[in-house]
């Protein structure tokens, strides 16, 4: 890395890290067509997440951090094509003034958002995928990526109404897996679900409806009892759940058996249980 | 309810709701022997959680809320022994000044902490319990209570090093189930685990160690393949996990099969998967 000391919080060279908590000015807002809104950057926070960004297709073009974290990351970049990337070294105080709050993880990496992956590319070779509709909470999306990585899910796909999966908080909660687990978005929703059907996926809508079959049952062929070759789990936001249109478009509904009188589980927890059940059948 | 309008944020009658975000003055800090630290209160936030408090052994002795929430809760108290409890009705602004921040759920209920349940009472009749060690994150504890309620766990027990399960944030994340799911603490740790063994529980330490048997295997008798009659899941904090002493004291270790190169799951997510697997075998 090229180490550059930064003493002035107004230094324009660290503008990509400025005002990260600003609702309308943060640099990691998506760039919209016509150059509107954000800079379209992605921010990784902390050594572990920065390391995962380095290992991902999101190539960081700059770091901002304290000296201690510089030492921890130096080895990850040595001899790679990122070896010349600037590391803006600053005190914790200067960092806090740039970023807008005290950042206890001590280092940030920033990358430009690469082109989104094509759905067809992400599906090629995938055996189990998660499909999200209306999941508008960054922490839930981050948790779903983390659970997907841990429990063998090949891709996370986005239908309508979801929050930005590349927002800093989502990337952090995912432990960086939002940058590593293949991900794509549907252009048409819910009509695009046909792409899953055309590719041989059994689409399974997760629902708390007690009339739906239990999860385990939905994942095996009723005749041969063999596990389904390809499975796509569809999950909706806590509260409203999946829309009727998506439920109707899917092959089957499935529920996690729940105690009476309780709320449904958190969406990321329900997804984790579905991922576990799938891993269990394979 | 006895409705009392409060216009003055300094009104001493609402002191039990004052400065809820204060680290050292909030009224829901536990009271320690000798009258030190907090008032030993428990705060429920929002209509749903307040309703669960009303249904629990934590009898609220006052409410603070806006008129809309008063109407929503009135029916829950009518004809009960709580019918005369004061409801301090205030504007959202006055509430915010009392509480110390804007509370978008619009109502709070407060109760004194009743005597803790005895471990032996909580274990009587229980078939599956969760035991926490070193879980010091309120949101994780809240999620564990919510998952316990949803997935048929009979009690949540506390070993050493855990955060206060009756802190407002924990109660809120649990959706009020922290007040409803029976809960007790061990006096001796980890020696107190003997109480579980004496009561016929199979103690199962959850661990990401790849050499440990898979979860499903640990929950059935290896000879008869019948589900274990009574199971206690032991879970430790994210990162450090369970202490060696607890692992050694338990009957078996068990792991959730994970993909290579990933972190272990969040502790509440891992617990939810264990609870699900247990429900699956019963």
Coordinates of C-alpha atoms in Angstrom, one line a residue:
Chain A
X1 CA 0.0 0.0 0.0
X2 CA 1.0 3.6 -0.5
X3 CA 0.8 5.1 3.0
X4 CA -0.4 8.8 3.0
X5 CA -0.7 10.6 6.3
X6 CA -3.8 12.7 6.7
X7 CA -3.9 15.4 9.4
X8 CA -6.5 17.7 8.0
X9 CA -10.1 16.3 8.3
X10 CA -11.1 18.5 5.3
X11 CA -8.5 16.8 3.0
X12 CA -10.4 16.2 -0.3
X13 CA -8.5 13.0 -0.8
X14 CA -10.6 11.2 1.8
X15 CA -14.0 12.5 0.5
X16 CA -15.0 9.0 -0.3
X17 CA -15.2 8.3 3.4
X18 CA -17.0 11.6 4.4
X19 CA -20.2 11.9 6.3
X20 CA -21.1 8.2 6.4
X21 CA -24.1 8.7 8.6
X22 CA -25.6 11.4 6.3
X23 CA -28.9 10.3 5.0
X24 CA -28.6 12.1 1.7
X25 CA -24.9 12.8 1.2
X26 CA -23.2 9.6 2.2
X27 CA -20.8 8.4 -0.5
X28 CA -22.1 4.9 -0.5
X29 CA -25.6 5.8 -1.8
X30 CA -26.2 4.1 -5.1
X31 CA -25.6 6.2 -8.2
X32 CA -28.8 6.4 -10.2
X33 CA -29.1 6.9 -14.0
X34 CA -28.3 10.5 -14.9
X35 CA -25.6 10.8 -12.2
X36 CA -28.2 11.5 -9.5
X37 CA -27.9 10.8 -5.8
X38 CA -24.8 9.0 -4.5
X39 CA -21.3 8.2 -5.7
X40 CA -22.2 4.5 -5.9
X41 CA -19.4 3.4 -3.6
X42 CA -19.3 0.4 -1.2
X43 CA -17.7 0.8 2.3
X44 CA -16.2 -2.1 4.3
X45 CA -15.7 -1.5 8.0
X46 CA -13.1 -3.2 10.1
X47 CA -10.2 -5.5 9.3
X48 CA -12.2 -8.7 8.7
X49 CA -14.7 -7.1 6.4
X50 CA -11.9 -5.2 4.6
X51 CA -10.1 -8.5 4.1
X52 CA -13.3 -10.0 2.6
X53 CA -13.6 -7.0 0.3
X54 CA -10.1 -7.6 -0.9
X55 CA -10.9 -11.2 -1.6
X56 CA -14.1 -10.2 -3.4
X57 CA -14.9 -8.8 -6.9
X58 CA -15.2 -5.4 -5.2
X59 CA -11.7 -4.1 -5.6
X60 CA -11.0 -1.4 -2.9
X61 CA -9.4 1.8 -4.4
X62 CA -8.5 3.4 -1.0
X63 CA -8.3 2.8 2.7
X64 CA -8.7 5.1 5.7
X65 CA -7.5 3.9 9.0
X66 CA -5.3 4.2 12.1
X67 CA -1.8 2.9 12.1
X68 CA -2.6 -0.3 14.0
X69 CA -5.1 -1.4 11.4
X70 CA -2.7 -0.6 8.6
X71 CA -0.2 -3.1 10.0
X72 CA -2.9 -5.7 10.3
X73 CA -4.0 -5.3 6.7
X74 CA -0.6 -4.8 5.0
X75 CA 0.0 -8.5 4.5
X76 CA -3.3 -9.0 2.7
X77 CA -2.2 -6.6 -0.1
X78 CA 1.5 -7.3 -0.4
X79 CA 2.2 -8.8 -3.9
X80 CA -1.3 -8.3 -5.1
X81 CA -2.6 -6.0 -7.8
X82 CA -3.9 -3.8 -5.0
X83 CA -0.4 -3.3 -3.5
X84 CA -0.2 0.3 -4.7
X85 CA -3.6 1.4 -3.4
X86 CA -3.5 4.4 -1.1
X87 CA -3.9 3.9 2.7
X88 CA -4.8 7.2 4.2
X89 CA -3.4 7.0 7.7
X90 CA -5.0 9.2 10.3
X91 CA -5.6 9.5 14.1
X92 CA -8.8 8.2 15.5
X93 CA -9.9 11.8 16.0
X94 CA -9.3 12.9 12.5
X95 CA -11.0 9.7 11.2
X96 CA -14.0 10.5 13.4
X97 CA -14.2 14.1 12.0
X98 CA -14.1 12.8 8.4
X99 CA -16.5 9.9 8.9
X100 CA -18.9 11.9 11.2
X101 CA -18.8 9.6 14.2
X102 CA -16.3 7.6 16.2
X103 CA -15.6 4.4 14.4
X104 CA -14.4 1.8 16.8
X105 CA -13.2 -0.7 14.1
X106 CA -10.4 1.7 13.1
X107 CA -10.3 1.1 9.3
X108 CA -12.5 1.5 6.3
X109 CA -12.0 0.3 2.7
X110 CA -13.9 1.8 -0.2
X111 CA -14.7 0.3 -3.7
X112 CA -16.7 1.4 -6.7
X113 CA -19.7 -0.8 -7.3
X114 CA -18.9 -3.1 -10.2
X115 CA -21.6 -4.0 -12.7
X116 CA -24.3 -6.2 -11.2
X117 CA -24.1 -9.9 -11.9
X118 CA -26.6 -11.2 -14.4
X119 CA -29.2 -13.5 -12.9
X120 CA -28.5 -16.2 -15.5
X121 CA -24.8 -16.2 -14.5
X122 CA -25.6 -16.4 -10.8
X123 CA -28.0 -19.3 -11.3
X124 CA -25.6 -21.4 -13.4
X125 CA -24.3 -24.1 -11.2
X126 CA -26.4 -23.0 -8.2
X127 CA -28.3 -25.6 -6.3
X128 CA -29.9 -23.6 -3.5
X129 CA -30.8 -19.9 -3.6
X130 CA -32.6 -17.4 -1.4
X131 CA -35.0 -14.9 -3.0
X132 CA -36.0 -11.8 -1.0
X133 CA -39.2 -9.7 -1.5
X134 CA -39.8 -6.5 0.5
X135 CA -37.0 -7.1 2.9
X136 CA -36.3 -3.4 3.7
X137 CA -34.2 -3.8 6.8
X138 CA -30.4 -3.6 6.3
X139 CA -29.6 -5.7 9.3
X140 CA -31.9 -8.5 8.2
X141 CA -30.4 -8.5 4.7
X142 CA -26.9 -8.6 6.2
X143 CA -27.8 -11.5 8.5
X144 CA -29.3 -13.4 5.5
X145 CA -26.0 -13.0 3.7
X146 CA -24.1 -14.2 6.7
X147 CA -26.4 -17.2 7.2
X148 CA -26.3 -18.0 3.5
X149 CA -22.5 -18.1 3.6
X150 CA -22.5 -20.3 6.7
X151 CA -25.2 -22.7 5.6
X152 CA -24.2 -23.4 2.0
X153 CA -26.6 -21.2 0.0
X154 CA -25.2 -20.4 -3.5
X155 CA -26.8 -17.1 -4.1
X156 CA -29.1 -14.3 -2.7
X157 CA -31.5 -12.8 -5.2
X158 CA -33.6 -9.7 -4.9
X159 CA -37.2 -9.2 -5.9
X160 CA -39.1 -5.9 -5.5
X161 CA -39.0 -3.7 -2.4
X162 CA -35.7 -4.6 -0.8
X163 CA -33.2 -2.3 0.8
X164 CA -29.7 -1.8 -0.7
X165 CA -27.6 -4.9 0.0
X166 CA -24.4 -2.9 -0.4
X167 CA -25.1 -0.3 2.3
X168 CA -22.3 -0.2 4.9
X169 CA -24.5 -1.5 7.7
X170 CA -25.6 -4.5 5.7
X171 CA -22.1 -5.3 4.6
X172 CA -20.9 -5.1 8.3
X173 CA -23.7 -7.3 9.7
X174 CA -23.1 -9.8 6.9
X175 CA -19.4 -10.0 8.1
X176 CA -18.5 -9.1 4.5
X177 CA -20.4 -12.0 3.0
X178 CA -22.7 -9.5 1.1
X179 CA -19.6 -8.9 -1.1
X180 CA -18.7 -12.6 -1.5
X181 CA -22.0 -14.5 -1.9
X182 CA -23.2 -14.2 -5.5
X183 CA -26.2 -11.9 -5.8
X184 CA -28.4 -10.5 -8.5
X185 CA -31.8 -8.8 -8.9
X186 CA -34.9 -9.6 -10.9
X187 CA -35.8 -7.2 -13.6
X188 CA -39.4 -8.3 -13.7
X189 CA -41.2 -9.1 -10.5
X190 CA -42.8 -11.5 -9.8
X191 CA -42.9 -12.6 -13.4
X192 CA -39.2 -13.1 -13.4
X193 CA -39.7 -16.1 -11.1
X194 CA -40.2 -18.0 -14.3
X195 CA -36.4 -17.9 -14.8
X196 CA -36.1 -20.0 -11.7
X197 CA -38.7 -22.5 -12.9
X198 CA -37.1 -22.6 -16.3
X199 CA -33.8 -23.5 -14.6
X200 CA -35.3 -26.4 -12.7
X201 CA -35.7 -24.8 -9.3
X202 CA -38.4 -25.8 -6.9
X203 CA -39.7 -22.5 -5.6
X204 CA -40.7 -22.6 -1.9
X205 CA -42.5 -19.7 -0.3
X206 CA -41.8 -19.5 3.5
X207 CA -45.0 -18.6 5.4
X208 CA -46.2 -18.8 9.0
X209 CA -49.6 -20.1 7.7
X210 CA -50.5 -23.1 9.7
X211 CA -52.3 -24.8 6.8
X212 CA -49.0 -25.0 4.8
X213 CA -46.9 -28.2 4.9
X214 CA -43.9 -28.3 7.2
X215 CA -40.6 -27.2 5.7
X216 CA -39.0 -30.7 5.6
X217 CA -41.9 -32.0 3.5
X218 CA -41.5 -29.3 0.9
X219 CA -37.9 -30.1 0.2
X220 CA -38.3 -33.7 -0.9
X221 CA -40.0 -35.3 -3.8
X222 CA -43.3 -36.8 -2.4
X223 CA -42.9 -40.0 -4.4
X224 CA -39.2 -40.8 -4.3
X225 CA -38.5 -38.9 -1.0
X226 CA -35.3 -37.8 -2.6
X227 CA -34.2 -34.2 -2.0
X228 CA -35.2 -31.7 -4.6
X229 CA -32.4 -31.1 -7.1
X230 CA -32.6 -27.3 -7.0
X231 CA -34.5 -25.2 -4.4
X232 CA -35.2 -21.5 -4.2
X233 CA -36.5 -20.2 -0.8
X234 CA -38.7 -17.1 -1.2
X235 CA -38.9 -14.9 2.0
X236 CA -40.8 -11.8 2.6
X237 CA -40.5 -9.0 5.2
X238 CA -41.4 -9.5 8.8
X239 CA -45.0 -8.6 9.3
X240 CA -46.5 -8.5 5.8
X241 CA -44.6 -11.6 4.5
X242 CA -44.6 -12.4 0.8
X243 CA -47.2 -10.9 -1.5
X244 CA -50.1 -13.1 -2.6
X245 CA -48.8 -12.8 -6.2
X246 CA -45.5 -14.4 -5.2
X247 CA -47.1 -17.1 -3.2
X248 CA -49.3 -18.0 -6.1
X249 CA -46.3 -18.0 -8.5
X250 CA -44.3 -20.4 -6.4
X251 CA -44.5 -24.2 -6.5
X252 CA -45.2 -24.8 -2.8
X253 CA -45.6 -23.0 0.5
X254 CA -43.9 -24.2 3.6
X255 CA -43.9 -23.3 7.2
X256 CA -41.5 -23.7 10.2
X257 CA -43.6 -25.4 12.9
X258 CA -44.2 -22.8 15.6
X259 CA -45.6 -22.7 19.1
X260 CA -49.1 -21.3 19.3
X261 CA -49.6 -17.7 20.3
X262 CA -46.2 -16.5 19.2
X263 CA -45.1 -14.1 16.5
X264 CA -43.4 -15.5 13.5
X265 CA -39.7 -15.6 13.7
X266 CA -37.4 -12.8 12.5
X267 CA -37.0 -13.1 8.7
X268 CA -33.3 -13.8 8.9
X269 CA -33.8 -16.5 11.5
X270 CA -36.6 -18.2 9.5
X271 CA -34.3 -18.1 6.5
X272 CA -31.4 -19.7 8.5
X273 CA -33.7 -22.5 9.6
X274 CA -34.7 -23.1 6.0
X275 CA -31.1 -23.1 4.9
X276 CA -30.3 -25.6 7.7
X277 CA -33.1 -27.9 6.8
X278 CA -32.0 -27.9 3.1
X279 CA -28.4 -28.7 4.1
X280 CA -29.8 -31.5 6.3
X281 CA -31.5 -33.1 3.3
X282 CA -28.5 -33.0 0.9
Chain B
X1 CA -57.1 2.5 34.2
X2 CA -57.0 5.7 36.0
X3 CA -56.2 8.3 33.4
X4 CA -54.0 11.1 34.7
X5 CA -52.9 13.9 32.2
X6 CA -49.3 15.0 32.5
X7 CA -48.3 18.3 30.9
X8 CA -45.1 19.0 32.9
X9 CA -42.1 16.8 31.9
X10 CA -40.7 17.3 35.4
X11 CA -43.7 15.7 37.1
X12 CA -42.3 13.4 39.7
X13 CA -45.2 10.9 39.2
X14 CA -43.5 9.8 35.9
X15 CA -40.0 9.4 37.4
X16 CA -40.1 5.6 36.8
X17 CA -39.9 6.4 33.1
X18 CA -37.2 9.1 33.3
X19 CA -33.9 9.1 31.4
X20 CA -34.3 5.7 29.9
X21 CA -31.1 6.0 27.8
X22 CA -29.0 7.1 30.8
X23 CA -26.2 4.5 31.4
X24 CA -26.1 5.1 35.2
X25 CA -29.5 6.6 36.1
X26 CA -32.1 4.7 34.1
X27 CA -34.8 3.3 36.4
X28 CA -34.6 -0.2 34.9
X29 CA -31.1 -0.9 36.2
X30 CA -31.3 -3.8 38.6
X31 CA -31.3 -3.0 42.3
X32 CA -28.3 -4.5 44.0
X33 CA -28.1 -5.5 47.7
X34 CA -27.9 -2.5 50.0
X35 CA -30.1 -0.4 47.8
X36 CA -27.3 0.5 45.3
X37 CA -27.6 1.3 41.6
X38 CA -31.0 1.1 40.0
X39 CA -34.7 1.0 41.0
X40 CA -35.0 -2.6 39.8
X41 CA -37.8 -1.8 37.4
X42 CA -38.7 -3.5 34.1
X43 CA -40.0 -1.4 31.2
X44 CA -42.2 -2.6 28.4
X45 CA -42.3 -0.6 25.1
X46 CA -45.2 -0.5 22.7
X47 CA -48.7 -2.0 22.8
X48 CA -47.8 -5.6 22.0
X49 CA -45.0 -5.8 24.6
X50 CA -47.1 -4.0 27.2
X51 CA -49.9 -6.5 26.5
X52 CA -47.4 -9.4 27.1
X53 CA -46.3 -7.7 30.4
X54 CA -49.9 -7.6 31.5
X55 CA -50.2 -11.3 30.7
X56 CA -47.0 -12.1 32.6
X57 CA -46.0 -12.4 36.3
X58 CA -44.6 -8.8 35.9
X59 CA -47.6 -6.7 37.0
X60 CA -47.3 -3.2 35.6
X61 CA -47.9 -0.5 38.2
X62 CA -48.0 2.4 35.8
X63 CA -48.2 3.4 32.1
X64 CA -47.0 6.4 30.2
X65 CA -48.3 7.0 26.8
X66 CA -50.2 9.0 24.2
X67 CA -53.9 9.0 23.9
X68 CA -54.0 6.7 20.9
X69 CA -52.1 3.9 22.7
X70 CA -54.3 4.4 25.8
X71 CA -57.3 3.4 23.7
X72 CA -55.5 0.4 22.3
X73 CA -54.6 -0.9 25.8
X74 CA -57.8 0.0 27.7
X75 CA -59.5 -3.3 26.8
X76 CA -56.6 -5.4 28.1
X77 CA -57.0 -4.1 31.6
X78 CA -60.8 -3.7 31.9
X79 CA -62.2 -6.0 34.6
X80 CA -58.7 -7.2 35.7
X81 CA -57.0 -6.5 39.0
X82 CA -54.9 -3.9 37.1
X83 CA -57.9 -1.9 36.2
X84 CA -57.1 0.9 38.6
X85 CA -53.4 1.3 37.5
X86 CA -52.5 4.9 36.6
X87 CA -52.1 5.7 32.9
X88 CA -50.1 8.9 32.6
X89 CA -51.4 10.4 29.4
X90 CA -49.0 12.8 27.7
X91 CA -48.2 14.3 24.3
X92 CA -45.4 12.8 22.3
X93 CA -43.3 15.8 23.1
X94 CA -43.7 15.6 26.8
X95 CA -43.1 11.9 26.7
X96 CA -39.9 12.5 24.7
X97 CA -38.7 15.0 27.4
X98 CA -39.4 12.5 30.2
X99 CA -37.9 9.5 28.5
X100 CA -34.9 11.4 27.0
X101 CA -35.6 10.5 23.3
X102 CA -38.4 10.3 20.9
X103 CA -40.2 7.0 21.4
X104 CA -42.0 6.0 18.3
X105 CA -44.0 3.2 20.0
X106 CA -46.0 5.7 22.0
X107 CA -46.5 3.8 25.2
X108 CA -44.5 2.3 28.1
X109 CA -45.5 0.1 31.0
X110 CA -43.4 -0.3 34.1
X111 CA -43.3 -3.1 36.7
X112 CA -41.2 -3.9 39.7
X113 CA -39.0 -6.9 39.3
X114 CA -40.6 -9.8 41.2
X115 CA -38.5 -12.3 43.0
X116 CA -36.5 -14.5 40.6
X117 CA -37.9 -17.9 39.9
X118 CA -36.1 -20.8 41.6
X119 CA -34.2 -23.0 39.2
X120 CA -35.9 -26.2 40.5
X121 CA -39.3 -24.7 39.9
X122 CA -38.5 -23.7 36.4
X123 CA -37.1 -27.2 35.6
X124 CA -40.1 -29.0 36.9
X125 CA -42.0 -30.2 33.9
X126 CA -39.5 -28.7 31.4
X127 CA -38.4 -30.9 28.5
X128 CA -36.1 -28.6 26.6
X129 CA -34.2 -25.6 28.0
X130 CA -31.5 -23.2 26.8
X131 CA -28.6 -22.3 29.1
X132 CA -26.6 -19.2 28.3
X133 CA -23.0 -18.4 29.3
X134 CA -21.2 -15.1 28.7
X135 CA -23.9 -13.8 26.4
X136 CA -23.5 -10.1 27.1
X137 CA -25.5 -8.6 24.2
X138 CA -29.0 -7.6 25.0
X139 CA -30.3 -8.0 21.5
X140 CA -29.0 -11.5 21.3
X141 CA -30.6 -12.4 24.6
X142 CA -33.9 -10.9 23.4
X143 CA -33.7 -12.9 20.2
X144 CA -33.0 -16.1 22.1
X145 CA -36.2 -15.5 24.2
X146 CA -38.2 -14.8 21.0
X147 CA -36.9 -17.9 19.3
X148 CA -37.4 -20.0 22.5
X149 CA -41.1 -18.9 22.6
X150 CA -41.6 -19.6 18.9
X151 CA -39.9 -23.0 18.8
X152 CA -41.2 -24.6 22.0
X153 CA -38.4 -24.1 24.5
X154 CA -39.6 -24.4 28.1
X155 CA -37.1 -22.1 29.9
X156 CA -34.0 -19.9 29.4
X157 CA -31.4 -20.3 32.1
X158 CA -28.5 -18.0 32.9
X159 CA -24.9 -19.0 33.8
X160 CA -22.1 -16.6 34.4
X161 CA -21.3 -13.5 32.4
X162 CA -24.7 -12.7 30.8
X163 CA -26.3 -9.3 30.3
X164 CA -29.5 -8.4 32.2
X165 CA -32.4 -10.2 30.4
X166 CA -34.8 -7.6 31.8
X167 CA -33.2 -4.6 30.3
X168 CA -35.7 -2.6 28.1
X169 CA -33.9 -3.4 24.8
X170 CA -33.8 -7.1 25.5
X171 CA -37.5 -7.1 26.5
X172 CA -38.3 -5.2 23.2
X173 CA -36.3 -7.5 20.9
X174 CA -37.8 -10.5 22.6
X175 CA -41.3 -9.1 21.7
X176 CA -42.1 -9.4 25.4
X177 CA -41.3 -13.1 25.6
X178 CA -38.4 -12.3 28.1
X179 CA -41.3 -11.7 30.5
X180 CA -43.3 -14.8 29.6
X181 CA -40.8 -17.6 29.0
X182 CA -39.8 -19.0 32.4
X183 CA -36.2 -18.0 33.3
X184 CA -33.8 -18.6 36.2
X185 CA -30.1 -18.2 37.0
X186 CA -27.6 -20.6 38.3
X187 CA -26.1 -19.8 41.8
X188 CA -23.0 -21.9 41.1
X189 CA -21.3 -21.9 37.8
X190 CA -20.5 -24.2 36.1
X191 CA -21.0 -26.6 39.1
X192 CA -24.7 -25.9 39.1
X193 CA -25.0 -27.8 35.8
X194 CA -25.2 -30.8 38.0
X195 CA -28.8 -29.8 38.8
X196 CA -29.6 -30.4 35.1
X197 CA -27.9 -33.8 35.2
X198 CA -29.7 -34.7 38.4
X199 CA -33.0 -33.8 36.7
X200 CA -32.4 -36.1 33.8
X201 CA -31.3 -33.5 31.2
X202 CA -28.9 -34.4 28.4
X203 CA -26.6 -31.3 28.3
X204 CA -25.5 -30.4 24.8
X205 CA -22.8 -27.8 24.3
X206 CA -23.1 -26.0 21.0
X207 CA -19.8 -25.4 19.3
X208 CA -18.4 -24.7 15.8
X209 CA -15.6 -27.3 16.4
X210 CA -15.6 -29.5 13.3
X211 CA -14.6 -32.5 15.2
X212 CA -17.9 -32.5 17.2
X213 CA -20.9 -34.6 16.1
X214 CA -23.6 -32.9 14.1
X215 CA -26.5 -31.6 16.1
X216 CA -29.1 -34.2 15.0
X217 CA -26.9 -37.0 16.3
X218 CA -26.6 -35.4 19.7
X219 CA -30.3 -35.3 20.2
X220 CA -31.1 -39.0 19.9
X221 CA -30.1 -42.0 21.9
X222 CA -27.4 -43.8 19.8
X223 CA -28.8 -47.2 20.5
X224 CA -32.6 -46.8 20.3
X225 CA -32.5 -43.7 18.0
X226 CA -35.3 -42.3 20.2
X227 CA -35.2 -38.6 21.0
X228 CA -33.6 -37.7 24.3
X229 CA -36.3 -37.3 26.9
X230 CA -34.9 -34.0 28.3
X231 CA -32.3 -31.7 26.6
X232 CA -30.5 -28.6 27.7
X233 CA -28.7 -26.6 25.0
X234 CA -25.6 -24.7 26.3
X235 CA -24.6 -21.7 24.2
X236 CA -21.8 -19.2 24.7
X237 CA -21.0 -15.7 23.4
X238 CA -20.2 -15.1 19.8
X239 CA -16.4 -15.2 19.4
X240 CA -15.2 -16.9 22.6
X241 CA -18.0 -19.5 22.8
X242 CA -18.5 -21.6 25.8
X243 CA -15.7 -22.0 28.4
X244 CA -13.7 -25.2 28.5
X245 CA -15.0 -25.9 32.0
X246 CA -18.6 -25.8 30.7
X247 CA -17.8 -27.9 27.6
X248 CA -16.2 -30.5 29.9
X249 CA -19.1 -30.5 32.3
X250 CA -21.6 -31.2 29.6
X251 CA -22.6 -34.6 28.3
X252 CA -21.9 -34.0 24.6
X253 CA -20.8 -31.3 22.2
X254 CA -22.7 -30.7 19.0
X255 CA -22.2 -28.5 15.9
X256 CA -24.3 -27.1 13.2
X257 CA -22.7 -28.2 9.9
X258 CA -21.2 -25.1 8.4
X259 CA -19.6 -24.1 5.1
X260 CA -15.8 -23.8 5.2
X261 CA -14.2 -20.4 5.6
X262 CA -17.2 -18.8 7.3
X263 CA -17.6 -17.4 10.7
X264 CA -19.8 -19.3 13.1
X265 CA -23.4 -18.1 13.1
X266 CA -24.8 -15.4 15.4
X267 CA -25.5 -17.0 18.8
X268 CA -29.3 -16.4 18.6
X269 CA -29.4 -17.9 15.1
X270 CA -27.4 -21.0 16.2
X271 CA -29.7 -21.4 19.2
X272 CA -32.8 -21.1 16.9
X273 CA -31.4 -23.9 14.6
X274 CA -30.8 -26.1 17.7
X275 CA -34.4 -25.4 18.9
X276 CA -35.7 -26.3 15.5
X277 CA -33.8 -29.5 15.3
X278 CA -35.1 -30.5 18.8
X279 CA -38.7 -29.7 17.8
X280 CA -38.1 -31.8 14.7
X281 CA -37.2 -34.9 16.7
X282 CA -40.1 -34.7 19.1

